[in-house]
Every structure is written in C-alpha cells, then in structure tokens.
Amino acid sequence: MNVLLFLLPVALSLGLAGLGGFLWSLKSGQYDDLEGSALRVLEDDDLGK
Amino acid sequence: MTDRIDYSAFVRRDGEGGAALELAMDGVTCAACIGDIERGVASVPGLGSARLNYTLRRLTLRWEGEACDPHAVVERLERLGYKAYPFTRSREEEIEAAEMRWLLRCVGVGAFATMNVMLLSVSVWSGNATDIDPETRDLFHWISALIAIPAIAYAGQPFFLGAWRSIRARAMTMDVPISLGVCLAIALSLYETLHSQSHAYFDSAAMLLTFLLAGRALDGMMRRKTRAVAGNLLALRGEIARRVDPDGSVVEVPILAIKPGDHVLVRPGDRVPVDGVVTEGASQIDASLVTGETLTQAVGVDGEVHAGTLNIGGTLTIRAAQAAENSLVAEVNRLMDEALASRSTYVRIADRAARLYSPVVHCAALMTAIGWLAMGAGPHMAIVTAIAVLIITCPCALGLAVPAVQVVASGALFRSGVLLTAGDGIERIAACDTVVLDKTGTLTSPEARVTNRAAIDADLLTLATRLALSSSHPLARAVARDGAALAPVPGAVEEPGRGIRAIVDRLEVRLGSAEFCDAALETAIALAGEPDATPIVVRRGAESAVLLVRQALKDDARETVAALKALGLTVLVVSGDREGPVRRAAEAIGVAAWRAGCRPGDKVAILEGLKREGRRVLMVGDGLNDAPALAAAHASLSPIQASHAAQGCADALLLGERLRPALDAVRLSRRALGLMRQNLWISVAYNLVAVPLAVAGFVTPLVAAAAMSGSSVIVTLNALRAQAGTGARPQPAAPRGLPELREAHS
C-alpha cells in the first residue's frame, strides 16, 4: 500500500494543476469570446511574413 | 461650428495613463471580419491594441495617454465598410459579467472536487465489493472529506447565499432544498467517516453541486449574450445628443451626459433626446411613438417637447428639463412602479415546484426515520436511512428541469427574432390567453409611407421620389423609401421646413408643404378622403399632385393576428390614437374589439378589467404611453424600435419590423412551458422509483451517484427538444443595425 503515498499526491497535484490552469485561463479572459476564438484559429495571418 | 462626437465621455481611463474605448460594431458578419478589422485599424497612429470580441460584436481599443484619436479609428472602420458606435456598458451588464466569472470559478472548483473525489470513491466502491481493508477505506474517506468540504464551501456559495436570502424573505426557492441536501450529505459522510463506516456520500454532494452550477452558468451565459445584444442595439440607435456649448460650438455627447439646463440642438429628422423647452426655432413634432397620436403638433419658443418624439419640421434648440418636471413622464413612471410591484408577486414554476417538493420530501424523510425506529432499528440506522432519502431526492433533476429548457428555448426564440429580457418571460408569455395590441408602431410600421401611390401620375411620382432623395426630412424619406434605384435631381435646393426646389427642363419643380407648392385647394380635397394622413405636394410647372403619407400597417399584421386567433387567443386593439385610424386598422387586420383615445391610465384600467375577468393578458406595445400597460400586463412584448420606457417593461423585444416574432414568442413559449412541466414530471417519476429504494435502505453511494447523473442527463436531453421545429423555418429579415445572428451564416 506504500504506493498510495506516491499515487495520491500525484493524482491530487495533477487535479490541482488542472484547476489552476482553468482559473488562470478564466482570469486571462479566454472565455470572453468563445465564438471568436473558434474562428481566429482559422486566420492565416502568420503566413507569408 | 464643429459637429463631431465627443468620445471623451466614453473613454475609460485606468489612472496610469492607459485609455480604453469600447465600440459596438455593425456589419460584422463572418470570420474574415475579425482579421479585416484588427489589421485594418492597427496602423492608426498611436493606437496600442484593438481586439474584436466576435461573440458580443464589440471592438476594444487601448492606447496610452492622448496618443490616439478615436475619430481616426472610426473613420478607418467606415472606410473598411463597418460602422462603429461608441458605447458604455450598462451597470447591469457589468454586474452580470462579474457574477458570470464567479459562477465559472465555482464550476471549476466543483468539477475539480467531483473528479478527484470520484477517483477515490470508485476505488472504495470496488474495494467494498472485494477486499479493501478498513484502514485504506478510512484514509480514502478522509482525503475525500479534505477535498470535498472546502470545495463545496466555496463552490456552493451561489446556492447557499440564494437559500439564505429566500429564508430571510420567508419564501421557498429551489436553493433551500439543494443547500439542505448538500449540507446533510456532507454532515452524514463526515459522521460515517469518523465512525469508520463503509459508506460516504462526498462524491454525490460534489457531483450534484457541479451539475447544478453548470446549469446555472449556461443560463447566465445566455442572459449575458442577450443583454450584450440589447446594449449594442441601444448604441447603434445613436444614443447621442447635440449639445450647444456656451461658445456656440456643437458637440455630440451621449444622452446620459446631458444635464438639466443644457442647450440641445434637434435637427429635422432627429428624435428629441431629452424632455425640454424650446428656446429657439419652430417646428412640427410627431409624438406618435410617445402618445400614439398620429397628428403632428406645432411647437414654437417656450413650447414643451418630450424625449422620443420626432422632429419633422425645422431645427430646434431646446433647454433640457428634469424628467420629474414633466407631467407625462412623471405620470408614466408612477404608473409603471405600481404595475411592476404587482407583477413581482408572480411565482416561477420552479419555485412553485420547490414549495410543493420541500414539505413532501422532508416529511418522507421524517416518516422513514420514525418507521425504522418503530421496526426496532437503532437510531443510527434510522438517521442514516432518513438522510439517504434526502440525498437521493435532492432536486438535481428538478434544479435542471427548468433552466435547461429556458436556455434552449431562449436560443430558439432569438433565432426567431425574439430577444428575451426577463428570466421568467417564457412562463408568463405561455400562460396568456388574451393579446392586447397597441396600434402605432406595433401594428403599423414606425416609418411612414406614401399610401396613394396608385392614384398619382407615374412621371410626377418619379419626380417626387428623385427630389425627395435630396432631403433628410422624415416626410421626404417616406416618399423616397421605395425609389432606391433613382438618381437625385441635380441642383436641388432644400428650404428647411418648407420643401425642395430645382429646375428640370427649364421648368421649376417643387416638393414640399401645400403653401410652398401653392396647392392649398388640392391638398384640402385630398385630405377630405383621408383626414389622418400628412400631405406632401409635388409641383411641375402647372401640374401638381398630392402625396398622402401615413404609417402603413405591417405587412404580416393580418396573418399574424389570424394565427394568434388560431392558437386560441383573444385579440384586442387598444390605442391612444383617434377613433378613425384605430377603427380602420382594427378592421384591416380582422379584429372586432378595439378602443381608441386611451390615456396611459386608461390602458392600465382596461388591463385591470381583463384581469378581473380572469384573463391573462399579453400586451404588445412600443410607446412611452404603453409602458405602464406593458408593466401591468401578465406578460409583454415590445418592438426593438420602441421607446426606452417601453423596452424596460417588456419581457421580450421583437427584432426587425415585423409582427411575426410575436406569434413565435407565444408558440415557442408554450412549447417550452410544456417541456418544463414534462421535465418536472420526469423528476417526479424518478423520485417515485428512487424514494422507495431509499426508504427501504438500499441506497448506497454508488446507487445515489448513478441515479442522480442519470436523471440529470434525461432532463437535459428532453430540454433540447425545445428548439425542434424552429430550424427549418425561414429566417426573419434581420433589422438594420442588428448584429447578424451567427446561425444565419453557418
């Protein structure tokens, strides 16, 4: 059962990392324009420069 | 004399020299627009950044200090083919945006807790079936508690606060049983963990909360988008006034920036922005949007003018008055407050369900405990079973049943051209059995048209149309409306307030008032047949013709009224206009019951009378004079062109210039209400199966988790049917200035 001492913290820290990522993306306004983000990815303005 | 928009009132400063301006964009229709706009304005000198929010159709500009001139950006956008309007967010929108971020944070925390607790729970469930040792199980339960308790304390706030508010107000909402269920589940689990028992319900509590938070967040997102569209429409309608500063210069400022005592310039064709007194000039005022009366009134110096009326004569300068000084507006406000207070007693269907649900379920739990004790079980067993009853009946499906339908139905309504503004609008519109229609602006188009086109010599009509193109006067615009393909007459001169003249083939031609064209007799004869029309005369040499301009009925008024009747609704027309026009309009659309000459108070009295007869009235109206009636009605609709006061009282706005969305509002609302009821019954059926299991003591955490997620999914899937049957119908013509709906392009 010693393996749990590693696995549980690992699982929890992965979960916390996910939560942190979500909160960061929320704070940086990534959910403010859902339709626009879906379309921006199609822009090819980074080509040919 | 300069004449440009003063953007400084719209620019937000952050105190460190940074400036930001939000523009509502018109004409953004496709993905390519994003790049066009952002790259197009990037080269404007001094502009730090420009970012387009495609969902809300808004462009945010940022720059440092005074480096950038917003005019340059707006001009650049105009050259690119987009119209931009400066814009300030309403307070409600700011509050809603902040609440939305908070809700999403709660969803994130709740989802984190659910996933991680579920990871541990699944291990315990499978371990219970095989050979988990009690120490490991206790460890897993303790870790679950450490994750679930703080997470639920944070993520449950929207429900706990709601429950606290409703308890203090001595009302019952769905938040109360939800909060109770979650808290009891946590408390029981903690007790079981302390006593090394095999069952804990941390996963159920966290999952329940996350499901409900997701439902609430979806609901909030939908409302936020609706509010943003409504905000853009307000900006697009040009909420600006021309303020005359003491030095004589004219500055365009937002209407909100006008203070009592300011002088405001109102040009022909403008709407009067604020109530006030005329200090200079004389004109005709069309008050039809405000009072419903179609005759124009003459105003001169010291005459009173009301916000929202249309100036159709000469240029006026008015001194802004305080709204309270104005008797009409004050009366309307008073009536509106009274009417809105009576409406707030309406209890939403979900809360009605909660009122029934709570006593039944709490009694069932109590009976379970007593029953087990009576059958000789120990107090621990009795209490655990009773709480299991509460957990399994915790209104997960019940909490989703109504909001899920609400979200789907308001999307369907939006595509049909109905913008829902009140949360409980769908339920109230669906319950109506009587429709009261206002005439002016509701049955008729707000824009006037020439009604005797057929009776006029084609040559003269073409000439009149071409002359009219040179003027921005509302009557001229009415004449020019159907002549888009014609070219204006070269060298036409407009005499403000009188008419237009020009020389064509060495003959003088004129278009304008009867005196201007010297045709008083012909005008009098033409008016005898149609006394409520406004005449405009066209003259070429000795020939002349009188065009009669009038607000025409909306194209689809008749068929919409017929369809409303077919749905079993009683239709009435109640208007502030005179008897003749109201009677003719009512006859034209096939309505037998009508009332004319109603003051705002009369309209409310008529609605109160209908209410006493046990009817539920859907009021459709647009004028300031309709606002109290809109507030007094069981539910109300307003065209998007309506006055502010009317829009503020309406449950939904009809987009475009047609009446058809009113029919869709009724049809889709009824369908949605049917689905809400169906969903509530599905929840009841689920409880009928689950409660006996719980009472008998068979509900393990695994059963609770499966039953809860199962019922939630069924209810959500059922809600999706609210949009069925709306996709195939033709799109309503999008009104000018409305940000195109995404569905129309995909």
mmCIF file of C-alpha atoms in Angstrom, chain A residues 1 4 8 11-12 15-16 19 22-23 26 31-40 42-43 45 49, chain B residues 31 34-35 38-39 51-55 101 104-105 108-109 112 116 119-120 136 140 143 147 225 742:
data_model
loop_
_atom_site.group_PDB
_atom_site.id
_atom_site.type_symbol
_atom_site.label_atom_id
_atom_site.label_comp_id
_atom_site.label_asym_id
_atom_site.label_seq_id
_atom_site.Cartn_x
_atom_site.Cartn_y
_atom_site.Cartn_z
ATOM 1 C CA MET A 1 0.000 0.000 0.000
ATOM 2 C CA LEU A 4 -0.581 5.077 -2.403
ATOM 3 C CA LEU A 8 -2.465 10.030 -4.147
ATOM 4 C CA ALA A 11 -3.199 12.438 -8.640
ATOM 5 C CA LEU A 12 -4.192 15.363 -6.472
ATOM 6 C CA GLY A 15 -6.017 17.754 -10.438
ATOM 7 C CA LEU A 16 -4.902 20.967 -8.753
ATOM 8 C CA LEU A 19 -7.887 23.623 -11.655
ATOM 9 C CA PHE A 22 -8.716 26.684 -15.612
ATOM 10 C CA LEU A 23 -8.731 29.567 -13.148
ATOM 11 C CA LEU A 26 -10.692 32.296 -16.865
ATOM 12 C CA TYR A 31 -13.861 32.522 -22.138
ATOM 13 C CA ASP A 32 -14.962 36.044 -23.029
ATOM 14 C CA ASP A 33 -15.271 35.417 -26.752
ATOM 15 C CA LEU A 34 -15.969 31.753 -27.405
ATOM 16 C CA GLU A 35 -17.205 32.196 -30.991
ATOM 17 C CA GLY A 36 -14.340 34.473 -31.947
ATOM 18 C CA SER A 37 -11.701 32.097 -30.583
ATOM 19 C CA ALA A 38 -13.159 29.298 -32.679
ATOM 20 C CA LEU A 39 -12.784 31.430 -35.808
ATOM 21 C CA ARG A 40 -9.432 33.062 -35.026
ATOM 22 C CA LEU A 42 -8.542 29.723 -38.985
ATOM 23 C CA GLU A 43 -6.783 33.038 -39.582
ATOM 24 C CA ASP A 45 -2.078 35.959 -40.940
ATOM 25 C CA LYS A 49 5.530 37.458 -43.462
ATOM 26 C CA ALA B 31 -14.870 35.103 -39.576
ATOM 27 C CA ILE B 34 -12.040 39.737 -37.339
ATOM 28 C CA GLY B 35 -8.787 39.966 -39.276
ATOM 29 C CA GLU B 38 -7.979 44.284 -36.369
ATOM 30 C CA ARG B 39 -5.372 44.561 -39.140
ATOM 31 C CA ARG B 51 -9.308 43.436 -30.193
ATOM 32 C CA LEU B 52 -12.672 42.379 -31.561
ATOM 33 C CA ASN B 53 -14.971 40.305 -29.405
ATOM 34 C CA TYR B 54 -16.847 38.358 -32.050
ATOM 35 C CA THR B 55 -19.437 36.906 -29.665
ATOM 36 C CA ARG B 101 -16.843 34.925 -13.759
ATOM 37 C CA LEU B 104 -17.403 29.822 -13.700
ATOM 38 C CA ARG B 105 -14.826 29.805 -10.892
ATOM 39 C CA GLY B 108 -14.139 24.896 -11.962
ATOM 40 C CA VAL B 109 -13.698 24.237 -8.243
ATOM 41 C CA PHE B 112 -12.138 19.563 -9.639
ATOM 42 C CA ASN B 116 -10.898 13.784 -7.603
ATOM 43 C CA LEU B 119 -11.430 8.808 -8.286
ATOM 44 C CA LEU B 120 -11.280 7.852 -4.603
ATOM 45 C CA THR B 136 -7.293 2.215 3.499
ATOM 46 C CA PHE B 140 -9.693 7.464 1.223
ATOM 47 C CA ILE B 143 -8.909 12.541 1.794
ATOM 48 C CA ILE B 147 -11.130 17.803 -0.864
ATOM 49 C CA LYS B 225 -25.321 37.457 -24.534
ATOM 50 C CA ARG B 742 -24.452 33.596 -36.204
#
